[in-house]
């Protein structure tokens, strides 16, 4: 009996589809940038968003932006919006936000990583391999920041 209650109340997450929503590559410094003797400086940006598209169905999009510069010049810029459609059943409102902010992006990350590495290789550069990301820690930081902002607003 207890097992059936647990399974009835369990949160279920299913991946319906994973796809590239947008992919952009700029290689403005070529062919001169291929002659660089020093490796470019690489900056990585990450954003995620999720929206409900049907009851219990959500699209999660993780956008990764890689900008490589040498001095003032952009060597290359890669941006990939890796997306997925996820069915989430049995989640309360309190459970849903962490699933969409941590679990879904963690499933998308390997695909975004591969897209970035392939795009940089196709641009004529060594692949950029993104290091693993702790989405749980990022989510905790976001919650801490929101709490600090709310505290600052209340104190003002």
PDB file of C-alpha atoms in Angstrom:
ATOM      1  CA  UNK A   1       0.000   0.000   0.000  1.00  0.00           C
ATOM      2  CA  UNK A   2       2.764   2.460   0.906  1.00  0.00           C
ATOM      3  CA  UNK A   3       4.558   1.752  -2.373  1.00  0.00           C
ATOM      4  CA  UNK A   4       1.448   2.521  -4.421  1.00  0.00           C
ATOM      5  CA  UNK A   5       0.998   5.828  -2.586  1.00  0.00           C
ATOM      6  CA  UNK A   6       4.618   6.778  -3.242  1.00  0.00           C
ATOM      7  CA  UNK A   7       4.344   5.923  -6.926  1.00  0.00           C
ATOM      8  CA  UNK A   8       1.050   7.810  -7.208  1.00  0.00           C
ATOM      9  CA  UNK A   9       2.593  10.894  -5.606  1.00  0.00           C
ATOM     10  CA  UNK A  10       5.954  10.644  -7.386  1.00  0.00           C
ATOM     11  CA  UNK A  11       7.054  13.401  -9.717  1.00  0.00           C
ATOM     12  CA  UNK A  12       7.617  12.134 -13.231  1.00  0.00           C
ATOM     13  CA  UNK A  13       9.793  13.966 -15.762  1.00  0.00           C
ATOM     14  CA  UNK A  14       9.905  12.758 -19.339  1.00  0.00           C
ATOM     15  CA  UNK A  15      11.984  14.132 -22.205  1.00  0.00           C
ATOM     16  CA  UNK A  16       9.748  14.543 -25.238  1.00  0.00           C
ATOM     17  CA  UNK A  17      12.274  16.184 -27.566  1.00  0.00           C
ATOM     18  CA  UNK A  18      15.719  17.811 -27.472  1.00  0.00           C
ATOM     19  CA  UNK A  19      16.669  20.175 -30.289  1.00  0.00           C
ATOM     20  CA  UNK A  20      18.745  23.185 -31.311  1.00  0.00           C
ATOM     21  CA  UNK A  21      16.408  26.176 -31.299  1.00  0.00           C
ATOM     22  CA  UNK A  22      19.027  28.632 -32.564  1.00  0.00           C
ATOM     23  CA  UNK A  23      22.691  28.410 -33.513  1.00  0.00           C
ATOM     24  CA  UNK A  24      24.831  31.368 -34.506  1.00  0.00           C
ATOM     25  CA  UNK A  25      28.490  31.510 -35.442  1.00  0.00           C
ATOM     26  CA  UNK A  26      30.442  34.634 -36.273  1.00  0.00           C
ATOM     27  CA  UNK A  27      34.040  34.458 -37.439  1.00  0.00           C
ATOM     28  CA  UNK A  28      34.751  38.141 -38.188  1.00  0.00           C
ATOM     29  CA  UNK A  29      38.533  38.020 -37.810  1.00  0.00           C
ATOM     30  CA  UNK A  30      39.164  35.277 -40.339  1.00  0.00           C
ATOM     31  CA  UNK A  31      41.500  34.590 -41.998  1.00  0.00           C
ATOM     32  CA  UNK A  32      43.856  36.827 -39.981  1.00  0.00           C
ATOM     33  CA  UNK A  33      42.693  35.300 -36.679  1.00  0.00           C
ATOM     34  CA  UNK A  34      44.108  31.921 -37.735  1.00  0.00           C
ATOM     35  CA  UNK A  35      47.593  33.442 -37.484  1.00  0.00           C
ATOM     36  CA  UNK A  36      47.296  34.442 -33.808  1.00  0.00           C
ATOM     37  CA  UNK A  37      50.284  33.367 -31.763  1.00  0.00           C
ATOM     38  CA  UNK A  38      48.541  33.769 -28.394  1.00  0.00           C
ATOM     39  CA  UNK A  39      45.317  31.981 -27.519  1.00  0.00           C
ATOM     40  CA  UNK A  40      42.308  34.295 -27.440  1.00  0.00           C
ATOM     41  CA  UNK A  41      40.530  35.232 -24.237  1.00  0.00           C
ATOM     42  CA  UNK A  42      37.293  33.255 -23.992  1.00  0.00           C
ATOM     43  CA  UNK A  43      34.206  34.482 -22.144  1.00  0.00           C
ATOM     44  CA  UNK A  44      31.263  32.161 -21.507  1.00  0.00           C
ATOM     45  CA  UNK A  45      27.711  33.261 -20.775  1.00  0.00           C
ATOM     46  CA  UNK A  46      24.777  31.042 -19.766  1.00  0.00           C
ATOM     47  CA  UNK A  47      21.057  31.727 -19.404  1.00  0.00           C
ATOM     48  CA  UNK A  48      18.073  29.470 -19.016  1.00  0.00           C
ATOM     49  CA  UNK A  49      14.364  29.975 -19.291  1.00  0.00           C
ATOM     50  CA  UNK A  50      11.332  27.749 -19.198  1.00  0.00           C
ATOM     51  CA  UNK A  51       7.740  28.234 -20.191  1.00  0.00           C
ATOM     52  CA  UNK A  52       4.626  26.123 -20.081  1.00  0.00           C
ATOM     53  CA  UNK A  53       3.391  25.237 -23.566  1.00  0.00           C
ATOM     54  CA  UNK A  54       0.584  22.828 -22.593  1.00  0.00           C
ATOM     55  CA  UNK A  55      -0.710  21.417 -19.331  1.00  0.00           C
ATOM     56  CA  UNK A  56       2.220  19.549 -17.723  1.00  0.00           C
ATOM     57  CA  UNK A  57       4.422  20.273 -20.771  1.00  0.00           C
ATOM     58  CA  UNK A  58       7.284  22.781 -20.665  1.00  0.00           C
ATOM     59  CA  UNK A  59       9.895  24.066 -23.075  1.00  0.00           C
ATOM     60  CA  UNK A  60      13.244  24.710 -21.417  1.00  0.00           C
ATOM     61  CA  UNK A  61      15.855  26.694 -23.357  1.00  0.00           C
ATOM     62  CA  UNK A  62      19.489  26.993 -22.322  1.00  0.00           C
ATOM     63  CA  UNK A  63      21.467  29.624 -24.229  1.00  0.00           C
ATOM     64  CA  UNK A  64      25.251  29.427 -24.154  1.00  0.00           C
ATOM     65  CA  UNK A  65      27.301  32.293 -25.593  1.00  0.00           C
ATOM     66  CA  UNK A  66      31.025  31.933 -26.213  1.00  0.00           C
ATOM     67  CA  UNK A  67      32.984  35.060 -27.151  1.00  0.00           C
ATOM     68  CA  UNK A  68      36.684  34.788 -28.005  1.00  0.00           C
ATOM     69  CA  UNK A  69      38.673  38.013 -28.223  1.00  0.00           C
ATOM     70  CA  UNK A  70      42.253  39.003 -28.900  1.00  0.00           C
ATOM     71  CA  UNK A  71      42.841  42.501 -27.607  1.00  0.00           C
ATOM     72  CA  UNK A  72      39.920  44.599 -28.838  1.00  0.00           C
ATOM     73  CA  UNK A  73      39.038  42.280 -31.719  1.00  0.00           C
ATOM     74  CA  UNK A  74      36.442  39.528 -31.692  1.00  0.00           C
ATOM     75  CA  UNK A  75      38.019  36.315 -32.943  1.00  0.00           C
ATOM     76  CA  UNK A  76      34.783  34.309 -32.936  1.00  0.00           C
ATOM     77  CA  UNK A  77      31.370  34.267 -31.314  1.00  0.00           C
ATOM     78  CA  UNK A  78      29.200  31.180 -30.924  1.00  0.00           C
ATOM     79  CA  UNK A  79      25.715  31.181 -29.475  1.00  0.00           C
ATOM     80  CA  UNK A  80      23.581  28.079 -29.165  1.00  0.00           C
ATOM     81  CA  UNK A  81      20.052  27.909 -27.783  1.00  0.00           C
ATOM     82  CA  UNK A  82      19.620  24.254 -26.850  1.00  0.00           C
ATOM     83  CA  UNK A  83      16.016  23.420 -26.096  1.00  0.00           C
ATOM     84  CA  UNK A  84      13.943  20.568 -24.848  1.00  0.00           C
ATOM     85  CA  UNK A  85      10.323  19.745 -24.358  1.00  0.00           C
ATOM     86  CA  UNK A  86       9.645  18.066 -21.023  1.00  0.00           C
ATOM     87  CA  UNK A  87       6.518  16.561 -19.533  1.00  0.00           C
ATOM     88  CA  UNK A  88       6.417  17.064 -15.764  1.00  0.00           C
ATOM     89  CA  UNK A  89       3.639  15.267 -13.917  1.00  0.00           C
ATOM     90  CA  UNK A  90       2.852  15.111 -10.231  1.00  0.00           C
ATOM     91  CA  UNK A  91       4.909  18.159  -9.259  1.00  0.00           C
ATOM     92  CA  UNK A  92       3.660  20.759  -6.835  1.00  0.00           C
ATOM     93  CA  UNK A  93       4.389  24.426  -7.575  1.00  0.00           C
ATOM     94  CA  UNK A  94       7.293  24.266  -5.094  1.00  0.00           C
ATOM     95  CA  UNK A  95       8.754  21.244  -6.872  1.00  0.00           C
ATOM     96  CA  UNK A  96       8.274  22.531 -10.418  1.00  0.00           C
ATOM     97  CA  UNK A  97      10.641  25.519 -10.323  1.00  0.00           C
ATOM     98  CA  UNK A  98      13.718  23.499  -9.244  1.00  0.00           C
ATOM     99  CA  UNK A  99      12.960  20.873 -11.894  1.00  0.00           C
ATOM    100  CA  UNK A 100      12.821  23.517 -14.629  1.00  0.00           C
ATOM    101  CA  UNK A 101      15.842  25.421 -13.272  1.00  0.00           C
ATOM    102  CA  UNK A 102      18.159  22.494 -12.468  1.00  0.00           C
ATOM    103  CA  UNK A 103      17.037  19.148 -13.816  1.00  0.00           C
ATOM    104  CA  UNK A 104      16.031  20.176 -17.345  1.00  0.00           C
ATOM    105  CA  UNK A 105      19.123  22.361 -18.024  1.00  0.00           C
ATOM    106  CA  UNK A 106      21.351  19.539 -16.739  1.00  0.00           C
ATOM    107  CA  UNK A 107      19.810  17.240 -19.357  1.00  0.00           C
ATOM    108  CA  UNK A 108      20.301  19.857 -22.099  1.00  0.00           C
ATOM    109  CA  UNK A 109      23.890  20.727 -21.214  1.00  0.00           C
ATOM    110  CA  UNK A 110      25.697  17.825 -22.949  1.00  0.00           C
ATOM    111  CA  UNK A 111      23.921  18.669 -26.205  1.00  0.00           C
ATOM    112  CA  UNK A 112      24.825  22.370 -25.931  1.00  0.00           C
ATOM    113  CA  UNK A 113      28.408  21.423 -25.118  1.00  0.00           C
ATOM    114  CA  UNK A 114      28.617  19.301 -28.259  1.00  0.00           C
ATOM    115  CA  UNK A 115      27.068  22.054 -30.411  1.00  0.00           C
ATOM    116  CA  UNK A 116      29.604  24.603 -29.145  1.00  0.00           C
ATOM    117  CA  UNK A 117      32.567  22.267 -29.725  1.00  0.00           C
ATOM    118  CA  UNK A 118      31.390  21.398 -33.241  1.00  0.00           C
ATOM    119  CA  UNK A 119      30.713  25.040 -34.178  1.00  0.00           C
ATOM    120  CA  UNK A 120      34.159  26.218 -33.047  1.00  0.00           C
ATOM    121  CA  UNK A 121      35.827  23.380 -34.961  1.00  0.00           C
ATOM    122  CA  UNK A 122      33.782  24.226 -38.061  1.00  0.00           C
ATOM    123  CA  UNK A 123      34.997  27.819 -37.722  1.00  0.00           C
ATOM    124  CA  UNK A 124      38.603  26.582 -38.003  1.00  0.00           C
ATOM    125  CA  UNK A 125      39.534  26.750 -34.313  1.00  0.00           C
ATOM    126  CA  UNK A 126      40.224  24.100 -31.693  1.00  0.00           C
ATOM    127  CA  UNK A 127      36.974  22.967 -30.061  1.00  0.00           C
ATOM    128  CA  UNK A 128      35.777  24.831 -26.991  1.00  0.00           C
ATOM    129  CA  UNK A 129      34.885  22.155 -24.448  1.00  0.00           C
ATOM    130  CA  UNK A 130      32.613  23.566 -21.775  1.00  0.00           C
ATOM    131  CA  UNK A 131      33.391  22.370 -18.281  1.00  0.00           C
ATOM    132  CA  UNK A 132      30.611  20.659 -16.314  1.00  0.00           C
ATOM    133  CA  UNK A 133      28.172  23.025 -14.631  1.00  0.00           C
ATOM    134  CA  UNK A 134      26.605  22.480 -11.220  1.00  0.00           C
ATOM    135  CA  UNK A 135      23.059  23.647 -11.924  1.00  0.00           C
ATOM    136  CA  UNK A 136      22.042  22.967  -8.336  1.00  0.00           C
ATOM    137  CA  UNK A 137      24.666  25.428  -7.070  1.00  0.00           C
ATOM    138  CA  UNK A 138      23.623  28.018  -9.687  1.00  0.00           C
ATOM    139  CA  UNK A 139      19.995  27.689  -8.620  1.00  0.00           C
ATOM    140  CA  UNK A 140      20.968  28.089  -4.946  1.00  0.00           C
ATOM    141  CA  UNK A 141      22.913  31.254  -5.850  1.00  0.00           C
ATOM    142  CA  UNK A 142      19.858  32.631  -7.670  1.00  0.00           C
ATOM    143  CA  UNK A 143      17.654  31.953  -4.652  1.00  0.00           C
ATOM    144  CA  UNK A 144      20.191  33.598  -2.335  1.00  0.00           C
ATOM    145  CA  UNK A 145      20.386  36.639  -4.632  1.00  0.00           C
ATOM    146  CA  UNK A 146      16.590  36.959  -4.754  1.00  0.00           C
ATOM    147  CA  UNK A 147      16.422  36.738  -0.977  1.00  0.00           C
ATOM    148  CA  UNK A 148      19.131  39.382  -0.604  1.00  0.00           C
ATOM    149  CA  UNK A 149      17.366  41.656  -3.104  1.00  0.00           C
ATOM    150  CA  UNK A 150      14.059  41.194  -1.287  1.00  0.00           C
ATOM    151  CA  UNK A 151      15.752  41.978   2.029  1.00  0.00           C
ATOM    152  CA  UNK A 152      17.347  45.128   0.602  1.00  0.00           C
ATOM    153  CA  UNK A 153      14.014  46.266  -0.853  1.00  0.00           C
ATOM    154  CA  UNK A 154      12.206  45.650   2.458  1.00  0.00           C
ATOM    155  CA  UNK A 155      14.868  47.598   4.363  1.00  0.00           C
ATOM    156  CA  UNK A 156      14.610  50.600   2.037  1.00  0.00           C
TER     157      UNK A 156
END
